[in-house]
Short mmCIF file of C-alpha atoms and ligand atoms in Angstrom, two decimals:
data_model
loop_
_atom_site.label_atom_id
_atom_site.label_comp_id
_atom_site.label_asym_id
_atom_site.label_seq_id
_atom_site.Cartn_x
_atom_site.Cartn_y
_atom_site.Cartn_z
CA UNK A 1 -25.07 17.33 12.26
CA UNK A 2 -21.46 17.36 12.70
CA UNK A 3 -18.51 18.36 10.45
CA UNK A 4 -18.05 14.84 9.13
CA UNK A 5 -21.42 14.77 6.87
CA UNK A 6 -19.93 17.18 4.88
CA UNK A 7 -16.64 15.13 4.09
CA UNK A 8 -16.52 14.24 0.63
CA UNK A 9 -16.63 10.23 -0.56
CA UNK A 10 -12.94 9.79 -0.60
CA UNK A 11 -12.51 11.64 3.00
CA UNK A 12 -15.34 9.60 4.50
CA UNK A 13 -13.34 6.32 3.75
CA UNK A 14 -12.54 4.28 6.34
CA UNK A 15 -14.71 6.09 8.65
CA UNK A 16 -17.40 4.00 10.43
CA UNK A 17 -20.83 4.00 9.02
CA UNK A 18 -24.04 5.26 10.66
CA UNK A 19 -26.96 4.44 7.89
CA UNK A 20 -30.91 6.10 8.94
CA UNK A 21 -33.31 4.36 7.64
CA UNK A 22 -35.88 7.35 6.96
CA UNK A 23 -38.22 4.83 5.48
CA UNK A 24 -38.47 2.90 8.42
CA UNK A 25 -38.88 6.18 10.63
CA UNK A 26 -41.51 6.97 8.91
CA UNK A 27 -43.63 3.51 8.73
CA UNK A 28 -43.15 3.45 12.32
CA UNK A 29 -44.69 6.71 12.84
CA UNK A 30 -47.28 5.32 11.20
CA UNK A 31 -47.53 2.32 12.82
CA UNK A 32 -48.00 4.52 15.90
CA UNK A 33 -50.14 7.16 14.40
CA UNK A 34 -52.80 4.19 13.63
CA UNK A 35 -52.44 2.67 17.39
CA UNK A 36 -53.21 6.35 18.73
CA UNK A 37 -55.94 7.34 16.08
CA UNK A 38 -58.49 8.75 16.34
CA UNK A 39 -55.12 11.07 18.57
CA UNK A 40 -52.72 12.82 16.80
CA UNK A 41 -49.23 11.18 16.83
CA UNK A 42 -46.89 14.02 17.35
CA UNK A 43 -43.23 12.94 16.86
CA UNK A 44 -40.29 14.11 19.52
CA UNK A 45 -36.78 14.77 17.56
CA UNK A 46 -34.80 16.43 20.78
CA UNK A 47 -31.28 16.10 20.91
CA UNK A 48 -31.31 16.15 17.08
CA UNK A 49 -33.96 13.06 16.66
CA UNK A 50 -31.91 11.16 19.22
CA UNK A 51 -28.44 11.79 17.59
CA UNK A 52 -30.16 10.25 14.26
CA UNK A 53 -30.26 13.98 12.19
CA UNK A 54 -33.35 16.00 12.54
CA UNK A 55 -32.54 18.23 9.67
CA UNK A 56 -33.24 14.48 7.38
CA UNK A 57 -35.75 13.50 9.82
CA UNK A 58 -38.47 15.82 10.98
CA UNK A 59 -39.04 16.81 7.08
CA UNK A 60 -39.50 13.11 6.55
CA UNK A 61 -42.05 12.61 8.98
CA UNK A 62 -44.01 16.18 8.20
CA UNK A 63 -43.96 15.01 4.45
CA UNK A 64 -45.94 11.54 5.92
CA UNK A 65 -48.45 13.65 7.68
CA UNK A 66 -46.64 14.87 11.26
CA UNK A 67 -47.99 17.83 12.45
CA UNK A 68 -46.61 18.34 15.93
CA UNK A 69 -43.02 18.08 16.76
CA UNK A 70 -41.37 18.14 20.09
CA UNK A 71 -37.33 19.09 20.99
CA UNK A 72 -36.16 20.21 24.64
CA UNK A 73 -34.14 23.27 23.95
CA UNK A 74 -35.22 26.68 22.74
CA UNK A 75 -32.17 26.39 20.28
CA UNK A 76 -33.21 23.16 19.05
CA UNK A 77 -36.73 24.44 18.48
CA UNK A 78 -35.24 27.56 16.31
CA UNK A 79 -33.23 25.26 13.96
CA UNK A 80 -36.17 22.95 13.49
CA UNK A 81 -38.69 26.04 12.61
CA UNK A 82 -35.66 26.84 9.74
CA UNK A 83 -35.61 23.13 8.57
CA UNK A 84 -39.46 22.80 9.50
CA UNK A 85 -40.71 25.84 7.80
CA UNK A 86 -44.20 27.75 8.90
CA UNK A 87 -46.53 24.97 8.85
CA UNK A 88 -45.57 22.69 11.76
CA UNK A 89 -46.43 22.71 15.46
CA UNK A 90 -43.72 22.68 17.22
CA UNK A 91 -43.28 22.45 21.20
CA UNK A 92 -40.63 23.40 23.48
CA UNK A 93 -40.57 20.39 26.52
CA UNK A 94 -38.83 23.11 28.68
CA UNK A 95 -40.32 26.19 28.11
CA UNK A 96 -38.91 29.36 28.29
CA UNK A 97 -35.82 30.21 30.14
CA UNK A 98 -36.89 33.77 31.93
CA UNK A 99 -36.26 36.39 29.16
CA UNK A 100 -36.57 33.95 26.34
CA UNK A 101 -40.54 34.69 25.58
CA UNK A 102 -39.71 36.91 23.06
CA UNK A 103 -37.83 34.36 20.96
CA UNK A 104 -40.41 31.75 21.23
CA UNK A 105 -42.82 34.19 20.10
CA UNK A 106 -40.74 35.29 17.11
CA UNK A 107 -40.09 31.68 16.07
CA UNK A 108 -43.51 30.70 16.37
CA UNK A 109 -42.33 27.90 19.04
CA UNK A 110 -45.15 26.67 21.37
CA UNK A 111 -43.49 26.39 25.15
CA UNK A 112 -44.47 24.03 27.68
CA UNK A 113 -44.71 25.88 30.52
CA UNK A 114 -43.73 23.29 33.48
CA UNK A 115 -43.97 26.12 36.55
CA UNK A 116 -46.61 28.24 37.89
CA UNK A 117 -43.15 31.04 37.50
CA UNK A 118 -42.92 29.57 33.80
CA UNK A 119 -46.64 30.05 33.43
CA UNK A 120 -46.72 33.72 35.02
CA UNK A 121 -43.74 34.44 33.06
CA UNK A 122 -45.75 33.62 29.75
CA UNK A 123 -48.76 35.09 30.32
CA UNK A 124 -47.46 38.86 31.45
CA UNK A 125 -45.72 38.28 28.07
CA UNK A 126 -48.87 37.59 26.33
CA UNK A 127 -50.26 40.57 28.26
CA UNK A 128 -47.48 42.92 27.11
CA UNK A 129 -47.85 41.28 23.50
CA UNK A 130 -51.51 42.33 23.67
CA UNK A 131 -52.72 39.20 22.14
CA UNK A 132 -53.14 35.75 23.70
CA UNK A 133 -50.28 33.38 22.88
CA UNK A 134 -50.52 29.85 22.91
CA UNK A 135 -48.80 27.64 25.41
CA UNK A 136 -48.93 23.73 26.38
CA UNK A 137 -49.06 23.39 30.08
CA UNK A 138 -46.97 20.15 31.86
CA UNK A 139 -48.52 19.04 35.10
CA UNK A 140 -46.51 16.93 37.29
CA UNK A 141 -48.49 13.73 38.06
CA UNK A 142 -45.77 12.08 39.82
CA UNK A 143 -42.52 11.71 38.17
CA UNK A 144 -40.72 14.29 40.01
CA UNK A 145 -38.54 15.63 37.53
CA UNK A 146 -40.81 18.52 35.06
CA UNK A 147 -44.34 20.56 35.37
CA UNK A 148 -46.54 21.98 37.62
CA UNK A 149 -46.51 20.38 40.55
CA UNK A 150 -50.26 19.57 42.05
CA UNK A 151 -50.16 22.34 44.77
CA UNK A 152 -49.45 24.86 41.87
CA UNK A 153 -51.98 23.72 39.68
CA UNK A 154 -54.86 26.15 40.81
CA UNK A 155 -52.30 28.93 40.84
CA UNK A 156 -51.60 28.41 37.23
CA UNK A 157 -55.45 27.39 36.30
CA UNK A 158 -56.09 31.02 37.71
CA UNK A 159 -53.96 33.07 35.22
CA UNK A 160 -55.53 34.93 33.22
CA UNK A 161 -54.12 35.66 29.28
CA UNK A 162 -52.78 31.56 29.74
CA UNK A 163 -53.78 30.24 26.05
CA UNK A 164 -53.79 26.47 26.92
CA UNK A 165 -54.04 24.21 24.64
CA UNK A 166 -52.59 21.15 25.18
CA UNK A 167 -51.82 19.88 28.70
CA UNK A 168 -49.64 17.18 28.97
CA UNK A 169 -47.92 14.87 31.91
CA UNK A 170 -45.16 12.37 31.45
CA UNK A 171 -44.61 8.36 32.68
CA UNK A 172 -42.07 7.31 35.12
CA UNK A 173 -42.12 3.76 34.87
CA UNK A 174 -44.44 3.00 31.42
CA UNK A 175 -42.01 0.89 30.35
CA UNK A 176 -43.25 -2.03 33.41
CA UNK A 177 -46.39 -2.07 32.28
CA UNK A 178 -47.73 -3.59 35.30
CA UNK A 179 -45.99 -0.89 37.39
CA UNK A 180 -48.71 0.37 40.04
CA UNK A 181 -47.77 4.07 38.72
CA UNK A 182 -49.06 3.86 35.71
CA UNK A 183 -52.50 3.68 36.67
CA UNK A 184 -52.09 6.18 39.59
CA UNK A 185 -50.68 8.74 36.97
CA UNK A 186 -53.37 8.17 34.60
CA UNK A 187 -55.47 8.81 37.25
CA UNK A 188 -54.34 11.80 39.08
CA UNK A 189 -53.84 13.39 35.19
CA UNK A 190 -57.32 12.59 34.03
CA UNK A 191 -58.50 14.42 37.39
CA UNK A 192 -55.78 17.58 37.07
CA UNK A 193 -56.49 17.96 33.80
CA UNK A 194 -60.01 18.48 33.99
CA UNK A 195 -59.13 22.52 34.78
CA UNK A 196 -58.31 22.73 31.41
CA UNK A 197 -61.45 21.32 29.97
CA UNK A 198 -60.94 22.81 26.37
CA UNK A 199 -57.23 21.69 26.16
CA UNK A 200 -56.43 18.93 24.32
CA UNK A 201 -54.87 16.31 26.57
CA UNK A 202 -51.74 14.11 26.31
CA UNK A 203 -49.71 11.19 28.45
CA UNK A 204 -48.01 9.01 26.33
CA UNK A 205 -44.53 8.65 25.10
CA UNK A 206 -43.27 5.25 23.11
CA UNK A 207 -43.97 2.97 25.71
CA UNK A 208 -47.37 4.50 26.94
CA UNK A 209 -48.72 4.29 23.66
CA UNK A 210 -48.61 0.40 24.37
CA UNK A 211 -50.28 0.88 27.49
CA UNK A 212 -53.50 0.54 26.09
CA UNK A 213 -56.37 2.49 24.84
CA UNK A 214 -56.94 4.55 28.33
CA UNK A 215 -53.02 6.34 27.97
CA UNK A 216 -53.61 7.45 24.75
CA UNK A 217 -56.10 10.57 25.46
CA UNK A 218 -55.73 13.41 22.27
CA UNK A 219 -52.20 13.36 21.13
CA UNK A 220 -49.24 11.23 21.84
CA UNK A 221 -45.57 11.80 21.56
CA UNK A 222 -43.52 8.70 20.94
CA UNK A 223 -39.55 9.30 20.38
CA UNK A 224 -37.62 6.53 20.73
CA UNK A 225 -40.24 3.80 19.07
CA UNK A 226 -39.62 6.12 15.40
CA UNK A 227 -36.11 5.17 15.93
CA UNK A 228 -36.76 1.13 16.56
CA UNK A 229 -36.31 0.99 20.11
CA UNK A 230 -39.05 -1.47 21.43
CA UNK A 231 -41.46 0.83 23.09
CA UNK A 232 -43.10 -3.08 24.30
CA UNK A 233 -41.80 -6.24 25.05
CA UNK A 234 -41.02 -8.67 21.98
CA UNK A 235 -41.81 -9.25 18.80
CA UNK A 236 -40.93 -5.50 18.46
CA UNK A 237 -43.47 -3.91 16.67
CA UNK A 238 -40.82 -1.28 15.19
CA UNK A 239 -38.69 -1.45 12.11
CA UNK A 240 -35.31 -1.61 12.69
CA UNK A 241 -33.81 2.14 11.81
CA UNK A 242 -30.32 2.57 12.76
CA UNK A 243 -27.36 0.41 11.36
CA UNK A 244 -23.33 1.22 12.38
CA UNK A 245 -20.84 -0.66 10.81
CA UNK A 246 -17.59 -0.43 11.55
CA UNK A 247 -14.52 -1.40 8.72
CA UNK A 248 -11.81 -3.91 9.24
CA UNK A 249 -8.32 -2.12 9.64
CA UNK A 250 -5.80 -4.85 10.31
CA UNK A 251 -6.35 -8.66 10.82
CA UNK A 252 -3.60 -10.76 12.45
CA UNK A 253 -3.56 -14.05 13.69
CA UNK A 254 -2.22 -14.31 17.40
CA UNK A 255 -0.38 -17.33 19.65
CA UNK A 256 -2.10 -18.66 22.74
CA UNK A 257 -1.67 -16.34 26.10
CA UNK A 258 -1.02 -13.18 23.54
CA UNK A 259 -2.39 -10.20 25.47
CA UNK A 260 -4.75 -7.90 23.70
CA UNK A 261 -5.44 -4.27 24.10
CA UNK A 262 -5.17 -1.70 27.00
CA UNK A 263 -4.33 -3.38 30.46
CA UNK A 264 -4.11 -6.59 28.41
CA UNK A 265 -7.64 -7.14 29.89
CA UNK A 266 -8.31 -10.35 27.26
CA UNK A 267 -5.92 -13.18 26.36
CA UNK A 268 -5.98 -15.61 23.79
CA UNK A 269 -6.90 -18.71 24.89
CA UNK A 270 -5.91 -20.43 22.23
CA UNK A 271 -4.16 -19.46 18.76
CA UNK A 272 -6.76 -16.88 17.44
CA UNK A 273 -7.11 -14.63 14.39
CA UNK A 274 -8.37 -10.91 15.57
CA UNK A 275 -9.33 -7.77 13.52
CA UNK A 276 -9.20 -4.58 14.82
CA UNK A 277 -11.97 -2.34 13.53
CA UNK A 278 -12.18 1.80 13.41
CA UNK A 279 -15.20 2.50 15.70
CA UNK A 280 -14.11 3.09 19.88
CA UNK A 281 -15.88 5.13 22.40
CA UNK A 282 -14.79 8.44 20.76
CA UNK A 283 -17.62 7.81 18.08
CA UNK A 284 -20.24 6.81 21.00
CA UNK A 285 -19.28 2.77 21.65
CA UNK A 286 -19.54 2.73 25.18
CA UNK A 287 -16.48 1.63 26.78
CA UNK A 288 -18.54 -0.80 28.98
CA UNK A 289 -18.52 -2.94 25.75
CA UNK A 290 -15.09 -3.72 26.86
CA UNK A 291 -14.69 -7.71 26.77
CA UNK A 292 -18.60 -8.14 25.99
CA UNK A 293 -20.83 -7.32 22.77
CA UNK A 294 -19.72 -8.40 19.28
CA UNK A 295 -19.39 -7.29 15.74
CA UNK A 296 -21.31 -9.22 13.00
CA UNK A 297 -19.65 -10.55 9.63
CA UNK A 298 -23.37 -11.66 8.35
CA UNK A 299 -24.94 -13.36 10.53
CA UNK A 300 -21.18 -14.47 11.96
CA UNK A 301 -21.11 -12.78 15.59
CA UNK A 302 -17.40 -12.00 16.60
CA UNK A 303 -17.31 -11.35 19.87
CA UNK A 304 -15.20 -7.75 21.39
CA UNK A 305 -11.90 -9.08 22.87
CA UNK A 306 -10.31 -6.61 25.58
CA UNK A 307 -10.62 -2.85 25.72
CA UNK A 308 -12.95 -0.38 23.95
CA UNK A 309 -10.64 2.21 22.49
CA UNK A 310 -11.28 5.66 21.57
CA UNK A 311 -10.75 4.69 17.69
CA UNK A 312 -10.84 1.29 17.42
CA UNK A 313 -11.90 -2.05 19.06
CA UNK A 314 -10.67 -5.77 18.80
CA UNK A 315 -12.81 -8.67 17.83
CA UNK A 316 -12.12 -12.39 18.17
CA UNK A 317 -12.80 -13.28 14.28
CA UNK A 318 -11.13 -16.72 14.51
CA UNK A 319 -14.48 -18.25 13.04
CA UNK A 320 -14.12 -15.79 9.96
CA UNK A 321 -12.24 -17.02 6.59
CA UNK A 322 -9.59 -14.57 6.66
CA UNK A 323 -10.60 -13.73 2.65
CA UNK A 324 -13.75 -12.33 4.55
CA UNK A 325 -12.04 -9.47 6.23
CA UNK A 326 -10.02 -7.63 3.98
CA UNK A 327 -9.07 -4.32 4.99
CA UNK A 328 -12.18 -1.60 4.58
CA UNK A 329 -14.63 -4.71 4.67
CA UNK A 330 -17.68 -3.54 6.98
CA UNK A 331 -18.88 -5.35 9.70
CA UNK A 332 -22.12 -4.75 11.89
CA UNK A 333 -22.26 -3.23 15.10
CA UNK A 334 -26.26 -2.52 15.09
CA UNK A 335 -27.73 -4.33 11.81
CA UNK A 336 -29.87 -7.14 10.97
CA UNK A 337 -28.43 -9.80 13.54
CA UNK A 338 -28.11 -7.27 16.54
CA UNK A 339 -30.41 -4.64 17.11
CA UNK A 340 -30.42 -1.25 18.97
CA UNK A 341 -31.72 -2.78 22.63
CA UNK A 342 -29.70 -5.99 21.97
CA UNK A 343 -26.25 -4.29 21.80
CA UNK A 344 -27.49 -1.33 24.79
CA UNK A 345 -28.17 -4.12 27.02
CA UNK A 346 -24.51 -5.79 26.65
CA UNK A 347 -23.74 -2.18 27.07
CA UNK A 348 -25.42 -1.68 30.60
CA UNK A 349 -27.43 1.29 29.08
CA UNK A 350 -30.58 1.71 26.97
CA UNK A 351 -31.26 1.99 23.14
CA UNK A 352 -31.94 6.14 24.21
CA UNK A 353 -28.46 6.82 25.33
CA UNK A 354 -26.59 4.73 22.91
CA UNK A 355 -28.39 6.41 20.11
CA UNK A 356 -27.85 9.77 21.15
CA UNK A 357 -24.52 9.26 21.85
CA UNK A 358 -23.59 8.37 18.43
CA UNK A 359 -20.91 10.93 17.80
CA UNK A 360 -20.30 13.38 14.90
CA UNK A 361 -17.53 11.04 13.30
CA UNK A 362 -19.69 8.98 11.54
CA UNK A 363 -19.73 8.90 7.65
CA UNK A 364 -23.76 9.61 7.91
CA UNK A 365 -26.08 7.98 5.05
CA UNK A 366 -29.66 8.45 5.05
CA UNK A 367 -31.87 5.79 2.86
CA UNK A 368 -34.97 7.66 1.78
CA UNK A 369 -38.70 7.79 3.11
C1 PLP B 401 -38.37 12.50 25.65
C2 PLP B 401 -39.81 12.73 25.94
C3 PLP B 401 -40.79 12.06 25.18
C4 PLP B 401 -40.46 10.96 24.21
O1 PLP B 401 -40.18 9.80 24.95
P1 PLP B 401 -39.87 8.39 24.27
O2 PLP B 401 -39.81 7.45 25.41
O3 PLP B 401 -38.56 8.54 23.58
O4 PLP B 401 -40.97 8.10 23.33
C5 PLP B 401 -42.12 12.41 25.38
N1 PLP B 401 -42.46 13.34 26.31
C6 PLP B 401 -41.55 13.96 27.08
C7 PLP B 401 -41.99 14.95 28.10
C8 PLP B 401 -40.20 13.67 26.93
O5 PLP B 401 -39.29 14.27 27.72
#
């Protein structure tokens, strides 16, 4: 939510283009929500829906039925309540910060407590509050990173004024579905979470919820799948959400050995024609693109010639008509012929961190639900 979505038309030309298809977000929520049913499908929109816009997003996917939404952050949970409004769950992955119970309370923000000092925390709030306040409880069941770890779970089962009502654990590896964790954390969560036998329970992200039936348990929380990254392996069962387009700024037609770019890291092996087109790493095009990945005219793939820039980058568009790429014309960076994973994986990265670090320099468009 960055200073250029409120540029006006003219301003926004030439900028690159990121285009969120909130349609698409939301049939893949419910292409989820009918995999986990009889569970709820909850939907996680941290880090502003993974860079996409949560202010356009979350409403989206509580006007399609969503009734639990997850961010990290405290401050991302307040600015969701004011785009959310009073109806909608919404959960805190890191729980309070010591001090901060007050403002979870006041924004009616459901922590997940991931400590038994989180948990104690929370419940001499609740005590001081005089009322029982509701809390989701994270239980470590071996990923090492959040939640109670298993020699603090009977510390935390044994506080008293601890309103639990969703316990959760995450994956490590769900995305190798024949990784031997899987089943081990399924197990040791189906056995930890038995001290919370009212709770509702909950294990799977994207890629657990194509684990199979046994992940699913009460509620899942997929992410990345609403945003078309493949949460299994292909045909992706996701609609494709995201497209960035970048426009032709200058075309020129080069003789062989000709040296392109920063440390001249790509020569022309032959006479070439190249355009040069206003996206670089500046607006989240990770520099390890450099000399690999390609912009699409169509279904025309021009491949990146030398160095990612921080504006700009340099394609080899020698198989283009040169009437194709007049100045302003918009070619694909993510779009029908290259997808989300397919250009993160020329990257060296995933669809997750090339989505969320599409910058703030975007001229944003959001198709409607
Ligand atoms: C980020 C996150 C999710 C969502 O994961 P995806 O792989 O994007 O679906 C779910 N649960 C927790 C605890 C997370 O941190």
């Amino acid at each position: 939510m960055g200073a250029m979505q409120r540029v006006t038309a003219e301003a926004a030309a030439g900028l690159p283009v990121l285009t969120v298809d909130l349609g698409a977000i939301v049939a893949n929520w419910e292409v989820l929500a009918a995999r986990a049913r009889p569970a709820e499908c909850a939907a996680v929109v941290k880090a502003d829906a993974y860079g996409l816009g949560a202010a356009a997003i979350a409403p989206a996917l509580a006007r399609a039925g969503c009734r639990t939404f997850f961010v990290a952050h405290l401050a991302e949970g307040i600015a969701l309540r004011r785009v959310l409004g009073g109806a909608a769950g919404i959960q805190v992955l890191h729980g309070p910060a010591p001090g901060s119970e007050a403002a979870f309370a006041a924004h009616d923000l459901v922590p997940v407590l991931n400590s038994s000092a989180q948990a104690a925390g929370w419940a001499a709030f609740a005590r001081e509050a005089g009322r029982p306040l509701p809390a989701s409880l994270h239980l470590d069941t071996g990923m090492a990173r959040l939640g109670v770890p298993p020699a603090e779970v009977a510390t935390v089962a044994a506080l008293h004024r601890l309103d639990v009502g969703l316990v959760i654990s995450h994956l490590a590896c769900a995305d190798e579905p024949s990784h031997p964790a899987n089943a081990e954390q399924r197990a040791a969560f189906t056995v930890l979470r038995g001290q919370w036998p009212l709770a509702r329970a909950s294990l799977a992200a994207s890629f657990g919820i194509y684990l199979g039936a046994g992940y699913v348990f009460d509620l899942v929380r997929p992410g990345a799948a609403l945003f078309g990254v493949a949460p299994t392996a292909p045909p992706n069962p996701m609609r494709a959400v995201v497209r960035v387009q970048a426009p032709v700024l200058q075309v020129r037609e080069v003789a062989t050995g000709t040296g392109v770019g920063y440390a001249h890291t790509w020569r022309a092996a032959a006479p070439a024609r190249l355009a040069t087109l206003g996206v670089g790493y500046a607006d989240g095009l990770p520099r390890s693109l450099s000399n690999r990945g390609a912009a699409w005219l169509g279904a025309l793939r021009l491949p990146i010639v030398g160095r990612v820039s921080m504006d700009s980058i340099t394609v080899d568009a020698s198989a283009a008509p040169e009437a194709a790429l007049a100045p302003g014309t918009l070619l694909d960076l993510i779009g029908p012929h290259c997808d989300v994973d397919t250009l993160a994986a020329e990257a060296g990265t995933t669809g997750y961190e090339l989505l969320t670090r599409l910058g703030d320099r975007f001229d944003r468009r959001y198709l409607p639900a």
